[in-house]
């Protein structure tokens, strides 16, 4: 076999930190251990039945056996616009302010390639979703990090950014409810963000992947609810989390028409649009009964309460997340995040994600996914208790 060398572009992509976690978990499973895997972000519930039925009926339609429009069917764009009006009272033009995406991740990775030239600067949260880095690397751009600290509610302090960074920046990534911290943002914060973006010509990209998951009776705020937000940037929404459609690979971007146009142009060259039946099912998810969303939110809140209260009872000083399906937990003194994750895996057979994998300021924490049953979460608490670390 001839080994053809990879391009410099591929060689310069960020390393997949979590590949090592998958490998470590695999070794424990091979040894016959019962691993409680809380290290991933893959929803564990099935897609609601009415969405699946819509896919099944739509798959029988000959019109969906052909190439669908490159930029998606108009009915799905209208469904996205209607969703934003109903949920957030935000007016969106379905023709010019909606782009259909092959999952939220695709849009997040594509955006830097749409708007940046080599050497341009992007402001990214630290800790943050690692795939932001991938899109930046593909665009040959540079990163400037915005620390997210617990004392500031895991929101960036814009006063910490230098004039040089602000003047150089072309893009800013934000994500609330936040992965990995579970923090949420207010409309006031988003208003401050809009004003900063407009002042310095920075396009704001808000990753609203966990927009459907908020706790204690508080609905997560959309970036587009801030005045002038559609001028300042876009929001990316995925059906993966709200509707348990992670494997379906369907999402959309809404907001600034020039950015939406750029996304559509790039995708015209990359794809031949989505299977029409998936688009019909996505439209049903967005426009039909939302009872399934309320039920899922209640499930995650119940899991959160059981897990966090259990950890607090055994002496672990942890705080409950306000949104998302993640908990962000401080590691005990004397451990790095990776050392503590290894300890949990090797001694208690519990997999968690080390905070360092999300950036420099993730050190000192581990991320836990609330993506298994309440009984398994309680069992995880009992296994941790037996380690006598607290």
XYZ file of N, CA and C in Angstrom, residues 114-257:
432
model
N -16.241 31.060 5.761
C -17.107 31.985 5.022
C -16.662 33.439 5.157
N -16.137 33.803 6.331
C -15.950 35.220 6.638
C -14.511 35.643 6.889
N -13.582 34.694 6.998
C -12.228 35.054 7.407
C -11.204 34.794 6.309
N -10.131 35.536 6.377
C -8.947 35.298 5.558
C -7.816 34.823 6.468
N -6.805 34.155 5.898
C -5.694 33.700 6.729
C -5.114 34.820 7.584
N -4.920 34.514 8.867
C -4.349 35.482 9.788
C -5.359 36.312 10.548
N -6.624 36.292 10.130
C -7.658 37.031 10.857
C -7.845 36.437 12.248
N -8.358 37.254 13.161
C -8.488 36.862 14.566
C -9.936 36.534 14.918
N -10.105 35.473 15.732
C -11.404 35.056 16.243
C -11.352 35.024 17.762
N -12.353 35.595 18.417
C -12.473 35.530 19.864
C -13.263 34.273 20.240
N -12.663 33.431 21.079
C -13.315 32.171 21.456
C -13.363 32.043 22.976
N -14.440 31.434 23.499
C -14.524 31.225 24.950
C -13.570 30.126 25.401
N -13.043 30.284 26.601
C -12.140 29.300 27.200
C -12.565 29.113 28.658
N -13.162 27.952 29.005
C -13.353 26.752 28.200
C -14.458 26.918 27.168
N -14.381 26.076 26.116
C -15.378 26.148 25.069
C -15.411 24.877 24.242
N -16.368 24.822 23.344
C -16.561 23.668 22.465
C -15.365 23.545 21.518
N -14.646 22.426 21.547
C -13.399 22.318 20.778
C -13.553 22.465 19.265
N -14.737 22.203 18.720
C -14.868 22.292 17.271
C -14.855 23.727 16.754
N -14.985 24.719 17.637
C -14.731 26.095 17.192
C -13.304 26.194 16.646
N -12.394 25.520 17.337
C -10.984 25.578 16.950
C -10.779 24.961 15.566
N -11.559 23.923 15.266
C -11.398 23.232 13.986
C -11.712 24.152 12.821
N -12.825 24.881 12.912
C -13.195 25.799 11.844
C -12.182 26.906 11.668
N -11.643 27.372 12.780
C -10.638 28.432 12.735
C -9.369 27.929 12.053
N -8.973 26.686 12.383
C -7.784 26.105 11.756
C -7.989 25.932 10.255
N -9.173 25.493 9.841
C -9.452 25.308 8.412
C -9.401 26.626 7.652
N -9.751 27.717 8.336
C -9.701 29.040 7.713
C -8.318 29.686 7.822
N -7.383 28.977 8.486
C -6.022 29.490 8.715
C -6.049 30.822 9.459
N -6.983 30.926 10.387
C -7.125 32.131 11.194
C -6.453 31.935 12.554
N -6.498 32.973 13.370
C -5.859 32.951 14.686
C -6.912 33.090 15.785
N -6.623 32.525 16.961
C -7.544 32.600 18.092
C -7.034 33.535 19.172
N -7.963 34.274 19.775
C -7.710 34.994 21.019
C -8.769 34.514 21.997
N -8.346 34.060 23.165
C -9.289 33.419 24.083
C -9.901 34.422 25.061
N -11.146 34.128 25.432
C -11.872 34.907 26.439
C -12.109 33.988 27.638
N -11.404 34.195 28.750
C -11.568 33.317 29.908
C -12.988 33.355 30.462
N -13.525 32.161 30.774
C -14.816 32.040 31.452
C -14.536 31.575 32.873
N -14.791 32.458 33.845
C -14.476 32.158 35.238
C -15.754 32.026 36.060
N -15.693 31.159 37.040
C -16.859 30.916 37.880
C -17.340 32.185 38.568
N -16.405 33.037 39.006
C -16.801 34.243 39.740
C -17.573 35.233 38.875
N -17.519 35.065 37.561
C -18.298 35.936 36.669
C -19.419 35.157 35.992
N -19.852 34.067 36.617
C -20.937 33.278 36.058
C -20.577 32.604 34.748
N -19.291 32.374 34.528
C -18.775 31.779 33.292
C -19.187 32.588 32.050
N -19.231 33.899 32.219
C -19.408 34.830 31.104
C -18.071 35.527 30.866
N -17.744 35.846 29.609
C -16.496 36.585 29.377
C -16.608 38.009 29.896
N -15.499 38.526 30.387
C -15.415 39.944 30.772
C -14.809 40.706 29.600
N -15.624 41.470 28.896
C -15.122 42.155 27.712
C -14.084 43.216 28.055
N -14.109 43.690 29.314
C -13.123 44.686 29.733
C -11.713 44.107 29.759
N -11.600 42.780 29.766
C -10.283 42.141 29.761
C -9.658 42.096 28.370
N -10.470 42.281 27.344
C -9.935 42.247 25.984
C -9.186 43.538 25.685
N -8.029 43.411 25.071
C -7.231 44.580 24.747
C -7.764 45.260 23.484
N -7.393 46.533 23.312
C -7.780 47.240 22.087
C -7.228 46.525 20.857
N -6.034 45.990 20.995
C -5.422 45.268 19.874
C -6.257 44.056 19.487
N -6.728 43.295 20.492
C -7.548 42.117 20.216
C -8.893 42.507 19.599
N -9.516 43.536 20.140
C -10.824 43.961 19.648
C -10.744 44.505 18.231
N -9.692 45.237 17.944
C -9.553 45.814 16.603
C -9.171 44.765 15.559
N -8.503 43.699 16.018
C -8.087 42.649 15.091
C -9.189 41.626 14.848
N -10.109 41.491 15.815
C -11.102 40.414 15.757
C -12.131 40.646 14.652
N -12.455 39.576 13.946
C -13.497 39.600 12.918
C -14.722 38.788 13.349
N -14.489 37.805 14.209
C -15.558 36.909 14.665
C -15.463 36.711 16.175
N -16.614 36.420 16.789
C -16.647 35.992 18.195
C -17.622 34.826 18.319
N -17.170 33.745 18.958
C -18.039 32.623 19.266
C -18.521 32.722 20.715
N -19.821 32.528 20.918
C -20.416 32.414 22.245
C -21.348 31.218 22.257
N -21.690 30.735 23.469
C -22.494 29.525 23.570
C -23.191 29.482 24.927
N -24.505 29.849 24.934
C -25.294 29.798 26.173
C -26.701 29.303 25.869
N -27.201 28.329 26.674
C -26.556 27.601 27.755
C -25.247 26.973 27.286
N -24.289 26.967 28.217
C -22.904 26.744 27.833
C -22.465 25.295 27.951
N -21.734 24.873 26.959
C -20.969 23.636 27.003
C -19.504 24.058 27.116
N -18.821 23.741 28.228
C -19.121 22.671 29.176
C -19.719 23.094 30.514
N -19.869 24.391 30.805
C -20.117 24.822 32.191
C -21.569 24.747 32.635
N -22.520 24.700 31.698
C -23.929 24.719 32.060
C -24.438 26.098 32.439
N -23.616 27.139 32.254
C -24.021 28.506 32.588
C -25.004 29.045 31.548
N -25.783 30.054 31.953
C -26.700 30.716 31.031
C -26.369 32.203 30.968
N -26.873 32.864 29.923
C -26.627 34.291 29.732
C -27.952 35.045 29.765
N -27.872 36.330 30.089
C -29.061 37.184 30.150
C -29.177 38.023 28.883
N -30.355 38.597 28.668
C -30.531 39.498 27.533
C -29.619 40.724 27.679
N -29.394 41.147 28.917
C -28.499 42.280 29.156
C -27.087 41.967 28.667
N -26.610 40.768 28.944
C -25.280 40.384 28.466
C -25.239 40.375 26.943
N -26.278 39.821 26.320
C -26.308 39.782 24.857
C -26.389 41.196 24.275
N -27.081 42.113 24.970
C -27.139 43.493 24.490
C -25.754 44.130 24.524
N -25.027 43.860 25.584
C -23.643 44.343 25.694
C -22.791 43.766 24.565
N -23.033 42.500 24.240
C -22.291 41.832 23.178
C -22.582 42.452 21.817
N -23.854 42.731 21.564
C -24.253 43.371 20.299
C -23.551 44.712 20.128
N -23.543 45.505 21.190
C -22.925 46.831 21.123
C -21.422 46.730 20.890
N -20.785 45.763 21.549
C -19.350 45.557 21.345
C -19.071 45.143 19.902
N -19.880 44.208 19.405
C -19.688 43.745 18.039
C -19.835 44.849 17.014
N -20.859 45.658 17.183
C -21.083 46.752 16.237
C -19.956 47.789 16.296
N -19.504 48.081 17.490
C -18.457 49.093 17.661
C -17.159 48.688 16.980
N -16.830 47.395 17.049
C -15.534 46.939 16.543
C -15.639 46.130 15.248
N -16.835 46.034 14.689
C -16.989 45.284 13.445
C -16.763 43.797 13.607
N -17.160 43.258 14.765
C -16.993 41.831 15.063
C -18.326 41.120 14.839
N -18.332 40.112 14.005
C -19.540 39.315 13.780
C -19.704 38.318 14.926
N -20.858 38.342 15.572
C -21.125 37.455 16.708
C -21.782 36.172 16.207
N -21.228 35.039 16.602
C -21.790 33.738 16.273
C -22.228 33.088 17.583
N -23.549 33.018 17.796
C -24.031 32.412 19.034
C -24.488 30.987 18.770
N -23.828 30.061 19.428
C -24.126 28.632 19.346
C -25.213 28.331 20.374
N -26.451 28.141 19.880
C -27.621 27.964 20.754
C -28.037 26.497 20.794
N -27.045 25.613 20.814
C -27.316 24.173 20.748
C -28.219 23.695 21.878
N -28.092 24.306 23.059
C -28.839 23.857 24.231
C -29.977 24.819 24.567
N -30.455 25.526 23.553
C -31.492 26.529 23.758
C -32.777 25.975 24.334
N -33.038 24.692 24.147
C -34.270 24.100 24.661
C -34.156 23.565 26.070
N -32.980 23.728 26.716
C -32.759 23.082 28.014
C -32.383 24.123 29.071
N -33.374 24.536 29.853
C -33.166 25.475 30.949
C -33.905 24.993 32.186
N -33.391 25.322 33.361
C -33.925 24.761 34.601
C -34.520 25.822 35.515
N -35.201 25.335 36.544
C -35.789 26.180 37.586
C -36.783 27.188 37.011
N -37.512 26.750 35.982
C -38.543 27.595 35.399
C -38.041 28.725 34.529
N -36.732 28.720 34.208
C -36.151 29.805 33.412
C -35.825 29.321 32.007
N -36.414 29.977 31.022
C -36.183 29.617 29.632
C -34.917 30.304 29.129
N -33.999 29.574 28.502
C -32.786 30.206 27.978
C -33.113 31.330 26.990
N -32.308 32.379 27.052
C -32.502 33.568 26.219
C -31.797 33.378 24.882
N -32.460 33.771 23.816
C -31.839 33.784 22.493
C -31.031 35.062 22.304
N -29.867 34.937 21.686
C -29.063 36.105 21.335
C -29.872 37.087 20.494
N -30.735 36.570 19.629
C -31.483 37.437 18.721
C -32.559 38.246 19.422
N -32.805 37.964 20.695
C -33.755 38.770 21.454
C -33.172 40.126 21.843
N -31.876 40.274 21.774
C -31.242 41.572 22.057
C -31.480 42.513 20.885
N -31.716 43.770 21.173
C -31.984 44.757 20.127
C -30.777 44.902 19.190
N -31.027 44.793 17.900
C -29.961 44.950 16.913
C -29.128 43.704 16.688
N -29.516 42.571 17.300
C -28.685 41.366 17.204
C -28.597 40.845 15.774
N -29.680 40.961 15.011
C -29.645 40.457 13.635
C -28.665 41.238 12.763
N -28.381 42.458 13.142
C -27.367 43.235 12.422
C -25.965 42.791 12.817
N -25.823 42.335 14.046
C -24.495 42.073 14.610
C -24.011 40.644 14.416
N -24.898 39.713 13.993
C -24.426 38.349 13.850
C -25.533 37.354 13.608
N -25.261 36.105 13.940
C -26.223 35.028 13.717
C -26.282 34.117 14.934
N -27.324 33.300 14.947
C -27.466 32.260 15.959
C -27.607 30.930 15.232
N -26.963 29.911 15.766
C -27.035 28.577 15.172
C -27.809 27.670 16.114
N -28.878 27.076 15.571
C -29.761 26.204 16.352
C -29.706 24.798 15.760
N -29.643 23.814 16.614
C -29.650 22.423 16.170
C -30.855 21.704 16.757
N -31.376 20.740 16.010
C -32.472 19.922 16.529
C -31.941 18.729 17.330
N -30.609 18.592 17.408
C -29.994 17.436 18.050
C -30.385 17.289 19.508
N -30.385 18.396 20.239
C -30.613 18.327 21.678
C -32.081 18.533 22.036
N -32.708 19.557 21.485
C -34.095 19.873 21.829
C -35.036 18.728 21.490
N -34.766 18.042 20.367
C -35.674 17.001 19.892
C -35.011 15.616 19.812
N -33.864 15.454 20.447
C -33.156 14.166 20.415
C -32.953 13.665 18.984
N -32.469 14.548 18.116
C -32.262 14.208 16.714
C -30.784 14.290 16.339
N -29.912 13.919 17.275
C -28.478 14.074 17.045
C -28.007 13.337 15.796
N -28.510 12.138 15.577
C -28.070 11.346 14.434
C -28.677 11.769 13.111
N -29.642 12.667 13.140
C -30.328 13.095 11.924
C -29.534 14.148 11.166
N -28.635 14.848 11.827
C -27.779 15.899 11.258
C -28.599 16.984 10.577
N -29.310 17.754 11.400
C -30.144 18.831 10.885
C -30.130 20.004 11.876
N -29.886 21.194 11.351
C -29.909 22.410 12.145
C -30.134 23.585 11.216
N -30.045 24.787 11.761
C -30.194 25.966 10.914
C -29.537 27.166 11.578
N -29.185 28.137 10.745
C -28.643 29.406 11.216
C -29.653 30.496 10.903
N -29.787 31.460 11.807
C -30.694 32.589 11.592
C -29.979 33.882 11.964
N -30.295 34.949 11.233
C -29.726 36.249 11.576
C -29.270 37.036 10.373
N -28.154 37.708 10.522
C -27.628 38.642 9.527
C -27.647 38.051 8.118
N -28.311 38.759 7.198
C -28.532 38.225 5.855
C -27.234 38.005 5.084
